[in-house]
mmCIF file of C-alpha atoms and ligand atoms in Angstrom:
data_model
loop_
_atom_site.group_PDB
_atom_site.id
_atom_site.type_symbol
_atom_site.label_atom_id
_atom_site.label_comp_id
_atom_site.label_asym_id
_atom_site.label_seq_id
_atom_site.Cartn_x
_atom_site.Cartn_y
_atom_site.Cartn_z
ATOM 1 C CA MET P 766 14.686 -102.644 -9.990
ATOM 2 C CA LYS P 767 13.578 -103.188 -13.558
ATOM 3 C CA ILE P 768 16.396 -103.080 -16.012
ATOM 4 C CA MET P 769 16.105 -103.412 -19.771
ATOM 5 C CA VAL P 770 19.268 -104.351 -21.935
ATOM 6 C CA PHE P 771 19.245 -102.988 -25.506
ATOM 7 C CA GLY P 772 21.482 -103.917 -28.416
ATOM 8 C CA ALA P 773 22.260 -107.372 -26.959
ATOM 9 C CA ARG P 774 24.250 -109.401 -29.313
ATOM 10 C CA VAL P 775 24.296 -113.244 -29.299
ATOM 11 C CA ASP P 776 27.886 -113.333 -27.718
ATOM 12 C CA GLU P 777 26.764 -110.951 -24.887
ATOM 13 C CA ILE P 778 23.813 -113.113 -23.930
ATOM 14 C CA PRO P 779 25.745 -115.753 -21.750
ATOM 15 C CA TYR P 780 27.307 -113.023 -19.863
ATOM 16 C CA LEU P 781 24.068 -111.115 -19.410
ATOM 17 C CA ARG P 782 22.409 -114.324 -17.942
ATOM 18 C CA GLN P 783 25.499 -114.966 -15.748
ATOM 19 C CA TRP P 784 25.208 -111.474 -14.311
ATOM 20 C CA ALA P 785 21.622 -111.690 -13.818
ATOM 21 C CA LYS P 786 22.116 -115.005 -11.875
ATOM 22 C CA THR P 787 25.042 -113.851 -9.858
ATOM 23 C CA HIS P 788 23.174 -110.622 -8.687
ATOM 24 C CA ALA P 789 19.704 -112.081 -8.466
ATOM 25 C CA ILE P 790 18.420 -109.246 -10.635
ATOM 26 C CA ALA P 791 16.157 -109.954 -13.477
ATOM 27 C CA LEU P 792 17.244 -108.455 -16.955
ATOM 28 C CA THR P 793 14.980 -108.070 -19.901
ATOM 29 C CA ILE P 794 17.378 -108.566 -22.856
ATOM 30 C CA ARG P 795 16.416 -107.049 -26.299
ATOM 31 C CA PRO P 796 18.370 -107.185 -29.645
ATOM 32 C CA GLU P 797 16.995 -103.911 -30.847
ATOM 33 C CA LEU P 798 19.417 -100.766 -30.757
ATOM 34 C CA LEU P 799 17.995 -97.821 -28.636
ATOM 35 C CA ASN P 800 16.199 -95.115 -30.475
ATOM 36 C CA ALA P 801 13.096 -92.901 -30.255
ATOM 37 C CA GLU P 802 10.942 -95.725 -31.440
ATOM 38 C CA THR P 803 12.413 -98.755 -29.623
ATOM 39 C CA VAL P 804 12.511 -96.988 -26.208
ATOM 40 C CA ALA P 805 8.749 -97.535 -25.863
ATOM 41 C CA LEU P 806 9.544 -101.171 -25.213
ATOM 42 C CA ALA P 807 11.001 -99.956 -21.887
ATOM 43 C CA ALA P 808 7.790 -98.218 -20.563
ATOM 44 C CA GLY P 809 7.669 -99.061 -16.733
ATOM 45 C CA TYR P 810 11.441 -99.870 -16.509
ATOM 46 C CA ASP P 811 13.736 -97.929 -14.158
ATOM 47 C CA GLY P 812 17.095 -98.180 -16.093
ATOM 48 C CA LEU P 813 18.476 -98.946 -19.530
ATOM 49 C CA ASN P 814 21.839 -100.442 -20.566
ATOM 50 C CA CYS P 815 23.030 -100.422 -24.273
ATOM 51 C CA LEU P 816 25.793 -100.775 -26.769
ATOM 52 C CA GLN P 817 25.659 -99.135 -30.139
ATOM 53 C CA THR P 818 27.536 -96.738 -32.317
ATOM 54 C CA THR P 819 24.464 -95.270 -33.794
ATOM 55 C CA PRO P 820 23.218 -91.928 -32.271
ATOM 56 C CA TYR P 821 21.506 -91.513 -29.025
ATOM 57 C CA SER P 822 19.428 -88.712 -30.039
ATOM 58 C CA ALA P 823 17.632 -85.828 -28.604
ATOM 59 C CA GLN P 824 14.278 -87.485 -29.567
ATOM 60 C CA LEU P 825 15.254 -90.496 -27.700
ATOM 61 C CA PHE P 826 16.157 -88.532 -24.448
ATOM 62 C CA ALA P 827 12.854 -86.618 -24.718
ATOM 63 C CA LYS P 828 10.960 -89.976 -24.785
ATOM 64 C CA MET P 829 13.036 -91.332 -21.930
ATOM 65 C CA GLY P 830 12.053 -88.194 -19.890
ATOM 66 C CA GLN P 831 8.420 -88.807 -20.785
ATOM 67 C CA LEU P 832 8.589 -92.468 -19.715
ATOM 68 C CA GLY P 833 10.268 -91.286 -16.487
ATOM 69 C CA ILE P 834 13.414 -93.406 -17.234
ATOM 70 C CA LYS P 835 16.338 -91.527 -15.525
ATOM 71 C CA TYR P 836 19.354 -93.805 -16.011
ATOM 72 C CA LEU P 837 21.255 -95.183 -19.127
ATOM 73 C CA THR P 838 24.483 -96.910 -18.873
ATOM 74 C CA ILE P 839 26.461 -97.874 -22.055
ATOM 75 C CA ARG P 840 28.695 -100.996 -22.265
ATOM 76 C CA ASN P 841 31.397 -99.157 -24.097
ATOM 77 C CA VAL P 842 33.966 -96.235 -23.809
ATOM 78 C CA GLY P 843 33.128 -93.805 -26.587
ATOM 79 C CA THR P 844 30.476 -91.214 -25.902
ATOM 80 C CA ASP P 845 30.659 -89.176 -29.205
ATOM 81 C CA ASN P 846 27.250 -90.474 -30.330
ATOM 82 C CA ILE P 847 25.462 -89.094 -27.353
ATOM 83 C CA ASP P 848 23.384 -85.870 -27.258
ATOM 84 C CA PHE P 849 24.427 -84.870 -23.642
ATOM 85 C CA ALA P 850 22.624 -81.528 -23.737
ATOM 86 C CA ALA P 851 19.215 -83.199 -24.571
ATOM 87 C CA ALA P 852 19.902 -85.897 -21.972
ATOM 88 C CA ALA P 853 20.290 -83.224 -19.288
ATOM 89 C CA ARG P 854 17.231 -81.420 -20.534
ATOM 90 C CA ALA P 855 15.315 -84.677 -19.977
ATOM 91 C CA GLY P 856 16.704 -85.507 -16.567
ATOM 92 C CA VAL P 857 18.612 -88.595 -17.853
ATOM 93 C CA LYS P 858 21.953 -89.462 -16.287
ATOM 94 C CA ILE P 859 24.389 -91.439 -18.222
ATOM 95 C CA ALA P 860 27.591 -93.511 -17.365
ATOM 96 C CA ASN P 861 30.067 -95.269 -19.842
ATOM 97 C CA THR P 862 32.338 -98.134 -19.236
ATOM 98 C CA PRO P 863 35.822 -96.474 -19.605
ATOM 99 C CA ALA P 864 38.098 -99.451 -18.800
ATOM 100 C CA TYR P 865 36.643 -102.780 -19.702
ATOM 101 C CA SER P 866 39.992 -103.657 -21.344
ATOM 102 C CA PRO P 867 42.232 -101.018 -22.813
ATOM 103 C CA ASN P 868 44.684 -103.858 -23.666
ATOM 104 C CA ALA P 869 42.142 -105.261 -26.071
ATOM 105 C CA ILE P 870 42.288 -102.247 -28.329
ATOM 106 C CA ALA P 871 45.972 -101.576 -27.815
ATOM 107 C CA GLU P 872 46.699 -105.089 -28.927
ATOM 108 C CA PHE P 873 44.576 -104.695 -32.067
ATOM 109 C CA ALA P 874 46.598 -101.473 -32.942
ATOM 110 C CA VAL P 875 49.896 -103.495 -32.540
ATOM 111 C CA THR P 876 48.424 -106.258 -34.571
ATOM 112 C CA LEU P 877 47.537 -103.977 -37.397
ATOM 113 C CA THR P 878 51.070 -102.418 -37.291
ATOM 114 C CA LEU P 879 52.793 -105.671 -37.544
ATOM 115 C CA ASN P 880 50.738 -107.015 -40.217
ATOM 116 C CA LEU P 881 51.248 -103.813 -42.255
ATOM 117 C CA LEU P 882 55.180 -103.680 -41.499
ATOM 118 C CA ARG P 883 55.442 -107.172 -42.963
ATOM 119 C CA GLN P 884 53.151 -106.364 -45.898
ATOM 120 C CA LEU P 885 50.929 -109.286 -45.484
ATOM 121 C CA GLY P 886 48.153 -107.673 -47.455
ATOM 122 C CA ALA P 887 50.410 -107.839 -50.523
ATOM 123 C CA VAL P 888 51.611 -111.370 -49.801
ATOM 124 C CA ALA P 889 47.993 -112.594 -49.511
ATOM 125 C CA ALA P 890 47.040 -110.712 -52.745
ATOM 126 C CA ALA P 891 49.965 -112.446 -54.651
ATOM 127 C CA LEU P 892 49.125 -115.903 -53.179
ATOM 128 C CA ARG P 893 45.429 -115.248 -54.005
ATOM 129 C CA ALA P 894 46.559 -114.531 -57.718
ATOM 130 C CA GLY P 895 48.505 -117.781 -57.677
ATOM 131 C CA ASP P 896 51.896 -116.009 -57.852
ATOM 132 C CA TYR P 897 54.023 -117.809 -55.295
ATOM 133 C CA PRO P 898 57.257 -116.299 -56.341
ATOM 134 C CA LYS P 899 55.914 -112.809 -56.070
ATOM 135 C CA ALA P 900 54.438 -113.531 -52.721
ATOM 136 C CA THR P 901 58.212 -114.046 -51.443
ATOM 137 C CA THR P 902 59.255 -110.562 -52.525
ATOM 138 C CA PHE P 903 57.599 -108.220 -49.959
ATOM 139 C CA ILE P 904 60.445 -107.512 -47.498
ATOM 140 C CA GLY P 905 59.382 -106.461 -44.034
ATOM 141 C CA ARG P 906 60.383 -103.849 -41.422
ATOM 142 C CA GLU P 907 60.992 -104.687 -37.912
ATOM 143 C CA LEU P 908 58.948 -102.938 -35.143
ATOM 144 C CA ALA P 909 62.071 -102.667 -33.075
ATOM 145 C CA GLN P 910 63.609 -100.419 -35.691
ATOM 146 C CA GLN P 911 60.623 -98.183 -35.973
ATOM 147 C CA THR P 912 59.550 -94.846 -34.186
ATOM 148 C CA VAL P 913 55.856 -95.103 -33.182
ATOM 149 C CA GLY P 914 54.024 -91.936 -32.515
ATOM 150 C CA VAL P 915 51.032 -92.487 -30.152
ATOM 151 C CA ILE P 916 48.426 -89.630 -30.239
ATOM 152 C CA GLY P 917 46.348 -89.682 -27.043
ATOM 153 C CA ALA P 918 47.907 -91.068 -23.855
ATOM 154 C CA GLY P 919 44.881 -91.982 -22.024
ATOM 155 C CA ARG P 920 43.947 -95.607 -21.004
ATOM 156 C CA ILE P 921 44.327 -97.219 -24.331
ATOM 157 C CA GLY P 922 47.155 -95.069 -25.512
ATOM 158 C CA ARG P 923 49.200 -95.910 -22.386
ATOM 159 C CA ALA P 924 48.496 -99.489 -22.971
ATOM 160 C CA ALA P 925 49.681 -99.111 -26.556
ATOM 161 C CA ILE P 926 52.767 -97.275 -25.552
ATOM 162 C CA LYS P 927 53.666 -99.946 -23.285
ATOM 163 C CA LEU P 928 53.196 -102.646 -25.864
ATOM 164 C CA PHE P 929 55.206 -100.840 -28.551
ATOM 165 C CA ALA P 930 57.965 -100.122 -26.339
ATOM 166 C CA GLY P 931 57.967 -103.857 -25.209
ATOM 167 C CA PHE P 932 58.722 -104.659 -28.972
ATOM 168 C CA GLY P 933 61.716 -102.492 -28.829
ATOM 169 C CA ALA P 934 60.180 -99.474 -30.690
ATOM 170 C CA ARG P 935 61.174 -95.847 -29.897
ATOM 171 C CA VAL P 936 57.861 -94.324 -28.645
ATOM 172 C CA LEU P 937 56.838 -90.524 -29.268
ATOM 173 C CA ILE P 938 53.757 -89.241 -27.612
ATOM 174 C CA TYR P 939 51.446 -86.340 -28.098
ATOM 175 C CA ASP P 940 48.603 -85.571 -25.755
ATOM 176 C CA PRO P 941 47.825 -81.953 -24.538
ATOM 177 C CA HIS P 942 46.490 -83.236 -21.235
ATOM 178 C CA PRO P 943 48.587 -86.260 -20.271
ATOM 179 C CA THR P 944 47.688 -88.160 -17.084
ATOM 180 C CA PRO P 945 50.903 -88.281 -14.997
ATOM 181 C CA ALA P 946 52.433 -91.570 -15.620
ATOM 182 C CA PRO P 947 56.105 -91.442 -14.698
ATOM 183 C CA ASP P 948 57.162 -94.922 -15.830
ATOM 184 C CA LEU P 949 55.606 -94.420 -19.500
ATOM 185 C CA PRO P 950 58.287 -95.592 -21.950
ATOM 186 C CA GLY P 951 58.009 -92.912 -24.273
ATOM 187 C CA THR P 952 58.936 -89.185 -24.905
ATOM 188 C CA TYR P 953 56.277 -86.288 -25.094
ATOM 189 C CA VAL P 954 56.747 -84.134 -28.276
ATOM 190 C CA SER P 955 54.678 -81.649 -30.252
ATOM 191 C CA LEU P 956 52.232 -82.816 -32.851
ATOM 192 C CA PRO P 957 54.511 -81.744 -35.851
ATOM 193 C CA GLU P 958 57.494 -83.397 -34.355
ATOM 194 C CA LEU P 959 55.531 -86.588 -33.943
ATOM 195 C CA PHE P 960 54.134 -86.401 -37.570
ATOM 196 C CA GLN P 961 57.522 -85.697 -39.102
ATOM 197 C CA GLN P 962 59.590 -88.389 -36.891
ATOM 198 C CA SER P 963 57.245 -91.351 -36.699
ATOM 199 C CA ASP P 964 57.243 -94.478 -38.889
ATOM 200 C CA VAL P 965 53.826 -95.508 -37.451
ATOM 201 C CA ILE P 966 51.198 -92.976 -36.317
ATOM 202 C CA ASP P 967 48.695 -94.677 -33.928
ATOM 203 C CA LEU P 968 45.496 -92.827 -32.875
ATOM 204 C CA HIS P 969 43.841 -93.093 -29.328
ATOM 205 C CA VAL P 970 41.873 -89.921 -28.904
ATOM 206 C CA PRO P 971 38.079 -89.548 -28.525
ATOM 207 C CA GLY P 972 36.065 -88.645 -31.681
ATOM 208 C CA ILE P 973 34.761 -85.442 -30.261
ATOM 209 C CA ALA P 974 34.022 -82.681 -32.776
ATOM 210 C CA ALA P 975 37.302 -80.790 -31.923
ATOM 211 C CA ASN P 976 39.192 -83.718 -33.050
ATOM 212 C CA THR P 977 37.409 -84.153 -36.536
ATOM 213 C CA HIS P 978 40.085 -84.506 -39.241
ATOM 214 C CA LEU P 979 42.984 -84.297 -36.880
ATOM 215 C CA ILE P 980 44.623 -86.313 -39.693
ATOM 216 C CA ASP P 981 44.022 -84.099 -42.639
ATOM 217 C CA ALA P 982 45.810 -83.447 -45.875
ATOM 218 C CA GLN P 983 48.148 -80.959 -44.063
ATOM 219 C CA ALA P 984 48.865 -83.541 -41.347
ATOM 220 C CA LEU P 985 49.553 -86.286 -43.981
ATOM 221 C CA ALA P 986 52.066 -84.119 -45.921
ATOM 222 C CA GLN P 987 54.257 -83.714 -42.745
ATOM 223 C CA MET P 988 54.472 -87.501 -42.501
ATOM 224 C CA LYS P 989 57.221 -89.906 -43.884
ATOM 225 C CA SER P 990 56.200 -91.215 -47.298
ATOM 226 C CA ASP P 991 56.401 -94.833 -45.899
ATOM 227 C CA ALA P 992 54.673 -94.026 -42.675
ATOM 228 C CA LEU P 993 51.648 -96.163 -41.415
ATOM 229 C CA VAL P 994 48.527 -94.592 -39.924
ATOM 230 C CA ILE P 995 46.602 -96.762 -37.563
ATOM 231 C CA ASN P 996 43.118 -95.834 -36.281
ATOM 232 C CA THR P 997 41.316 -97.950 -33.807
ATOM 233 C CA ALA P 998 39.723 -94.803 -32.008
ATOM 234 C CA ARG P 999 37.006 -93.018 -34.122
ATOM 235 C CA GLY P 1000 36.369 -92.642 -37.882
ATOM 236 C CA ASN P 1001 35.957 -88.832 -37.913
ATOM 237 C CA LEU P 1002 39.702 -88.418 -36.763
ATOM 238 C CA ILE P 1003 40.779 -89.010 -40.311
ATOM 239 C CA ASP P 1004 40.016 -87.096 -43.504
ATOM 240 C CA THR P 1005 39.476 -90.455 -45.377
ATOM 241 C CA GLN P 1006 39.529 -88.902 -48.767
ATOM 242 C CA ALA P 1007 42.861 -87.151 -48.089
ATOM 243 C CA LEU P 1008 44.262 -90.448 -46.614
ATOM 244 C CA LEU P 1009 43.255 -92.334 -49.773
ATOM 245 C CA THR P 1010 44.904 -89.477 -52.055
ATOM 246 C CA ALA P 1011 48.085 -89.979 -49.847
ATOM 247 C CA LEU P 1012 48.068 -93.685 -50.243
ATOM 248 C CA LYS P 1013 47.363 -93.794 -54.130
ATOM 249 C CA THR P 1014 50.133 -91.037 -54.727
ATOM 250 C CA GLY P 1015 52.778 -92.858 -52.713
ATOM 251 C CA HIS P 1016 52.857 -90.148 -50.031
ATOM 252 C CA LEU P 1017 51.914 -92.699 -47.142
ATOM 253 C CA GLY P 1018 52.963 -96.352 -46.548
ATOM 254 C CA GLY P 1019 49.754 -98.031 -45.356
ATOM 255 C CA ALA P 1020 46.909 -97.608 -43.075
ATOM 256 C CA GLY P 1021 44.966 -99.891 -40.542
ATOM 257 C CA ILE P 1022 41.496 -98.743 -39.998
ATOM 258 C CA ASP P 1023 39.350 -100.267 -37.512
ATOM 259 C CA THR P 1024 37.134 -97.306 -37.162
ATOM 260 C CA PHE P 1025 35.862 -95.862 -40.465
ATOM 261 C CA GLU P 1026 34.741 -92.339 -41.211
ATOM 262 C CA ASN P 1027 31.455 -93.178 -42.884
ATOM 263 C CA GLU P 1028 30.785 -96.233 -40.456
ATOM 264 C CA SER P 1029 27.477 -94.901 -39.037
ATOM 265 C CA ALA P 1030 25.888 -94.214 -42.452
ATOM 266 C CA ALA P 1031 27.225 -97.657 -43.940
ATOM 267 C CA LEU P 1032 25.648 -99.370 -40.919
ATOM 268 C CA LEU P 1033 22.389 -97.798 -41.751
ATOM 269 C CA ALA P 1034 22.768 -98.942 -45.294
ATOM 270 C CA LEU P 1035 23.533 -102.419 -44.104
ATOM 271 C CA GLU P 1036 20.345 -102.428 -42.134
ATOM 272 C CA ARG P 1037 18.391 -101.078 -45.161
ATOM 273 C CA ASP P 1038 20.108 -103.017 -48.063
ATOM 274 C CA GLY P 1039 21.647 -106.056 -46.214
ATOM 275 C CA TYR P 1040 25.216 -105.116 -47.112
ATOM 276 C CA PHE P 1041 27.765 -102.549 -45.835
ATOM 277 C CA HIS P 1042 28.460 -100.109 -48.725
ATOM 278 C CA ASP P 1043 30.488 -96.831 -49.063
ATOM 279 C CA PRO P 1044 32.643 -95.784 -52.088
ATOM 280 C CA LEU P 1045 35.484 -94.771 -49.894
ATOM 281 C CA TRP P 1046 35.414 -98.140 -48.103
ATOM 282 C CA ASP P 1047 35.570 -99.950 -51.510
ATOM 283 C CA ASP P 1048 38.508 -97.744 -52.642
ATOM 284 C CA LEU P 1049 40.448 -98.499 -49.454
ATOM 285 C CA ALA P 1050 39.581 -102.215 -49.495
ATOM 286 C CA ALA P 1051 41.112 -102.418 -52.955
ATOM 287 C CA LEU P 1052 44.532 -101.329 -51.759
ATOM 288 C CA ASP P 1053 47.083 -104.078 -50.550
ATOM 289 C CA ASN P 1054 48.565 -101.756 -48.114
ATOM 290 C CA VAL P 1055 45.320 -101.003 -46.268
ATOM 291 C CA LEU P 1056 43.787 -103.184 -43.506
ATOM 292 C CA LEU P 1057 40.259 -102.598 -42.810
ATOM 293 C CA ALA P 1058 38.436 -103.929 -39.792
ATOM 294 C CA PRO P 1059 34.781 -103.825 -38.876
ATOM 295 C CA HIS P 1060 35.319 -101.998 -35.439
ATOM 296 C CA ILE P 1061 36.360 -104.991 -33.641
ATOM 297 C CA ALA P 1062 39.502 -103.798 -31.791
ATOM 298 C CA TYR P 1063 37.616 -104.161 -28.457
ATOM 299 C CA TYR P 1064 36.258 -107.579 -29.415
ATOM 300 C CA THR P 1065 37.789 -110.082 -26.961
ATOM 301 C CA GLN P 1066 36.294 -112.526 -24.365
ATOM 302 C CA THR P 1067 37.674 -110.434 -21.468
ATOM 303 C CA ALA P 1068 36.354 -107.086 -22.959
ATOM 304 C CA VAL P 1069 32.848 -108.388 -23.598
ATOM 305 C CA HIS P 1070 32.626 -110.066 -20.173
ATOM 306 C CA ASN P 1071 33.751 -106.700 -18.540
ATOM 307 C CA MET P 1072 31.503 -104.516 -20.689
ATOM 308 C CA VAL P 1073 28.430 -106.368 -19.450
ATOM 309 C CA PHE P 1074 29.481 -106.671 -15.872
ATOM 310 C CA TYR P 1075 30.882 -103.361 -15.409
ATOM 311 C CA SER P 1076 28.151 -101.347 -17.054
ATOM 312 C CA LEU P 1077 25.331 -103.190 -15.301
ATOM 313 C CA GLN P 1078 27.080 -102.544 -11.856
ATOM 314 C CA TYR P 1079 27.294 -98.736 -12.878
ATOM 315 C CA LEU P 1080 23.317 -99.065 -13.551
ATOM 316 C CA VAL P 1081 22.695 -100.825 -10.085
ATOM 317 C CA ASP P 1082 24.782 -97.764 -8.484
ATOM 318 C CA PHE P 1083 22.571 -95.271 -10.324
ATOM 319 C CA LEU P 1084 19.411 -97.052 -9.242
ATOM 320 C CA THR P 1085 20.543 -97.609 -5.641
ATOM 321 C CA ASN P 1086 22.470 -94.299 -5.007
ATOM 322 C CA GLY P 1087 21.586 -91.890 -7.595
ATOM 323 C CA HIS P 1088 25.204 -91.790 -8.841
ATOM 324 C CA THR P 1089 27.951 -93.863 -10.023
ATOM 325 C CA ASP P 1090 31.714 -93.181 -10.487
ATOM 326 C CA THR P 1091 31.694 -93.356 -14.262
ATOM 327 C CA GLU P 1092 28.837 -90.884 -14.865
ATOM 328 C CA VAL P 1093 29.528 -88.630 -17.933
ATOM 329 C CA SER P 1094 27.789 -85.448 -18.601
ATOM 330 C CA ALA P 1095 29.641 -83.961 -21.541
ATOM 331 C CA HIS P 1096 32.090 -84.770 -24.379
HETATM 332 P P1 NAD M 1696 40.851 -91.744 -22.539
HETATM 333 O O1 NAD M 1696 39.825 -90.703 -22.204
HETATM 334 O O2 NAD M 1696 41.469 -92.657 -21.426
HETATM 335 O O3 NAD M 1696 42.086 -91.066 -23.180
HETATM 336 C C1 NAD M 1696 41.898 -90.090 -24.318
HETATM 337 C C2 NAD M 1696 43.202 -89.175 -24.300
HETATM 338 O O4 NAD M 1696 43.059 -88.622 -25.545
HETATM 339 C C3 NAD M 1696 43.171 -88.346 -23.151
HETATM 340 O O5 NAD M 1696 44.471 -88.397 -22.490
HETATM 341 C C4 NAD M 1696 43.117 -86.822 -23.811
HETATM 342 O O6 NAD M 1696 43.827 -85.973 -23.093
HETATM 343 C C5 NAD M 1696 43.680 -87.338 -25.209
HETATM 344 N N1 NAD M 1696 43.305 -86.351 -26.294
HETATM 345 C C6 NAD M 1696 42.090 -85.900 -26.635
HETATM 346 N N2 NAD M 1696 42.167 -85.135 -27.524
HETATM 347 C C7 NAD M 1696 43.566 -85.185 -28.189
HETATM 348 C C8 NAD M 1696 44.203 -84.552 -29.270
HETATM 349 N N3 NAD M 1696 43.614 -83.764 -30.177
HETATM 350 N N4 NAD M 1696 45.505 -84.886 -29.301
HETATM 351 C C9 NAD M 1696 46.097 -85.706 -28.362
HETATM 352 N N5 NAD M 1696 45.533 -86.249 -27.301
HETATM 353 C C10 NAD M 1696 44.257 -85.942 -27.166
HETATM 354 O O7 NAD M 1696 40.176 -92.717 -23.564
HETATM 355 P P2 NAD M 1696 40.537 -94.247 -24.044
HETATM 356 O O8 NAD M 1696 39.909 -95.172 -23.079
HETATM 357 O O9 NAD M 1696 42.090 -94.321 -24.188
HETATM 358 O O10 NAD M 1696 39.808 -94.363 -25.395
HETATM 359 C C11 NAD M 1696 40.200 -93.574 -26.563
HETATM 360 C C12 NAD M 1696 39.128 -93.582 -27.587
HETATM 361 O O11 NAD M 1696 39.239 -95.041 -28.155
HETATM 362 C C13 NAD M 1696 37.646 -93.690 -27.096
HETATM 363 O O12 NAD M 1696 37.255 -92.356 -27.066
HETATM 364 C C14 NAD M 1696 36.905 -94.375 -28.342
HETATM 365 O O13 NAD M 1696 36.554 -93.547 -29.271
HETATM 366 C C15 NAD M 1696 38.057 -95.384 -28.940
HETATM 367 N N6 NAD M 1696 37.736 -96.720 -28.645
HETATM 368 C C16 NAD M 1696 37.769 -97.678 -29.633
HETATM 369 C C17 NAD M 1696 37.385 -98.988 -29.493
HETATM 370 C C18 NAD M 1696 37.361 -99.932 -30.678
HETATM 371 O O14 NAD M 1696 36.831 -101.037 -30.514
HETATM 372 N N7 NAD M 1696 37.819 -99.675 -31.883
HETATM 373 C C19 NAD M 1696 37.116 -99.523 -28.131
HETATM 374 C C20 NAD M 1696 37.245 -98.568 -27.175
HETATM 375 C C21 NAD M 1696 37.615 -97.249 -27.241
HETATM 376 C C1 COI M 1697 34.064 -98.291 -27.582
HETATM 377 O O1 COI M 1697 34.098 -98.897 -26.512
HETATM 378 O O2 COI M 1697 33.977 -96.968 -27.522
HETATM 379 C C2 COI M 1697 33.975 -98.839 -28.876
HETATM 380 O O3 COI M 1697 34.488 -98.370 -29.752
HETATM 381 C C3 COI M 1697 33.633 -100.405 -28.936
HETATM 382 C C4 COI M 1697 32.385 -100.441 -29.730
HETATM 383 C C5 COI M 1697 31.729 -101.824 -29.545
HETATM 384 C C6 COI M 1697 31.350 -99.278 -29.541
#
C-alpha cells in the first residue's frame, strides 16, 4: 500500500517515522499542503493523509479522481474546509480524526478563561510600559464564582464542561442535539438564557455554514457587559467586527480567540508576503482584554501523536477493507 502524507510539519515527522516503523508500512512524507497542483506528486499512490486548514477544493478532488486515488484521511477534527459533494462526485472517501485529544482543546479554553479573568493582558502591558504600581491594580475574578455557558456539548464541549465544573464554576449548556451524558455537571438551557446568564461564553461547535456568526451583534447585545467570549472552535462562528465594536464600547469584558474569522485569508497572505496580516486581527491584538492565539488549542504532544497514529490507522482501514469507522461524507 502506497501512502503519501501531505502538510507534514517538523514536529510530526518523528511520530510519522515511528508509525511507519511500528507498522512496517513505508510513508512518503511531504511538507506541501494538498491542493489541485501538489496532488500531482501523489500519482501512483493509493491513499493520502493530510493536515491543513486551507480548502480541500472541488478541483483537488477532480484530480484525485483522475489519478485513481480513492482515499483521504485528515489528521484533525474539523471538516468545514472540505468540498464533500466534489469528493463524492470523484469517488473519493474521506475520514477525519474526531477524538485525538478533546482535552487538549478544552484545557486551552480554560487557560484563556483563567488568563482573562485575572486580566493578565493588562498586567503584562503595564509591566512592559515600566509601570509596576499600575500592574498591581488589575483585580481578578475567581472562576469558581462564575457562570460558564458552553455552546456545543460534543467531545470537546463535554471535556470543557467537566474542567470548568472542576474549578467550581456553575455550568450552563446549549446544544440542540446533545449526546446523552447523564453525569455531565451542567444544566441545559436555551441560547438566550445562556447568553444572558453567563460570565464566560465558551464555543465548541463546528464551523459549518449554518453556524456562521452564531455570535453576532444581536447575541453580543444579550450578554453581560463584563462577559468573556472564548473561541477555540472556528473563526466563522463570531462576527469579529461586531465583537470588536462590543469590546471597544465596553459592552463585553474580553475575548480569547484561538480561531480567527479571517485565518484562511491571512494564512494565504503569510505564504505570499511572509507575515500574517489582517486589519481586524491587528485591532484585536491592540486590546489588553483580548488574547489571540494562532490556532494552537490542539497543540500538545498527546494530540500530535494521536493525530498521526489514529489518522493513518483510518487510512489503512480504508485501504484494507474499503471503509473505516470515522468516514465522513457531509458537514
Ligand atoms: P463534536 O462533533 O463532538 O461536537 C460538536 C457539538 O456541537 C455537537 O454536539 C453538536 O450537536 C453541537 N452543535 C452544532 N451546532 C450547534 C449550535 N449551533 N449550537 C449548539 N451546539 C451545536 O465536535 P468536537 O470534537 O467537540 O469539536 C468541535 C469543533 O472544535 C470542531 O468542529 C472544530 O471546528 C473545533 N476544533 C478546534 C481545534 C483547535 O485546535 N482550535 C481542535 C479540534 C477541533
Ligand atoms: C481540528 O482538529 O479541527 C483543528 O482545528 C486543529 C487544526 C490543526 C486543524
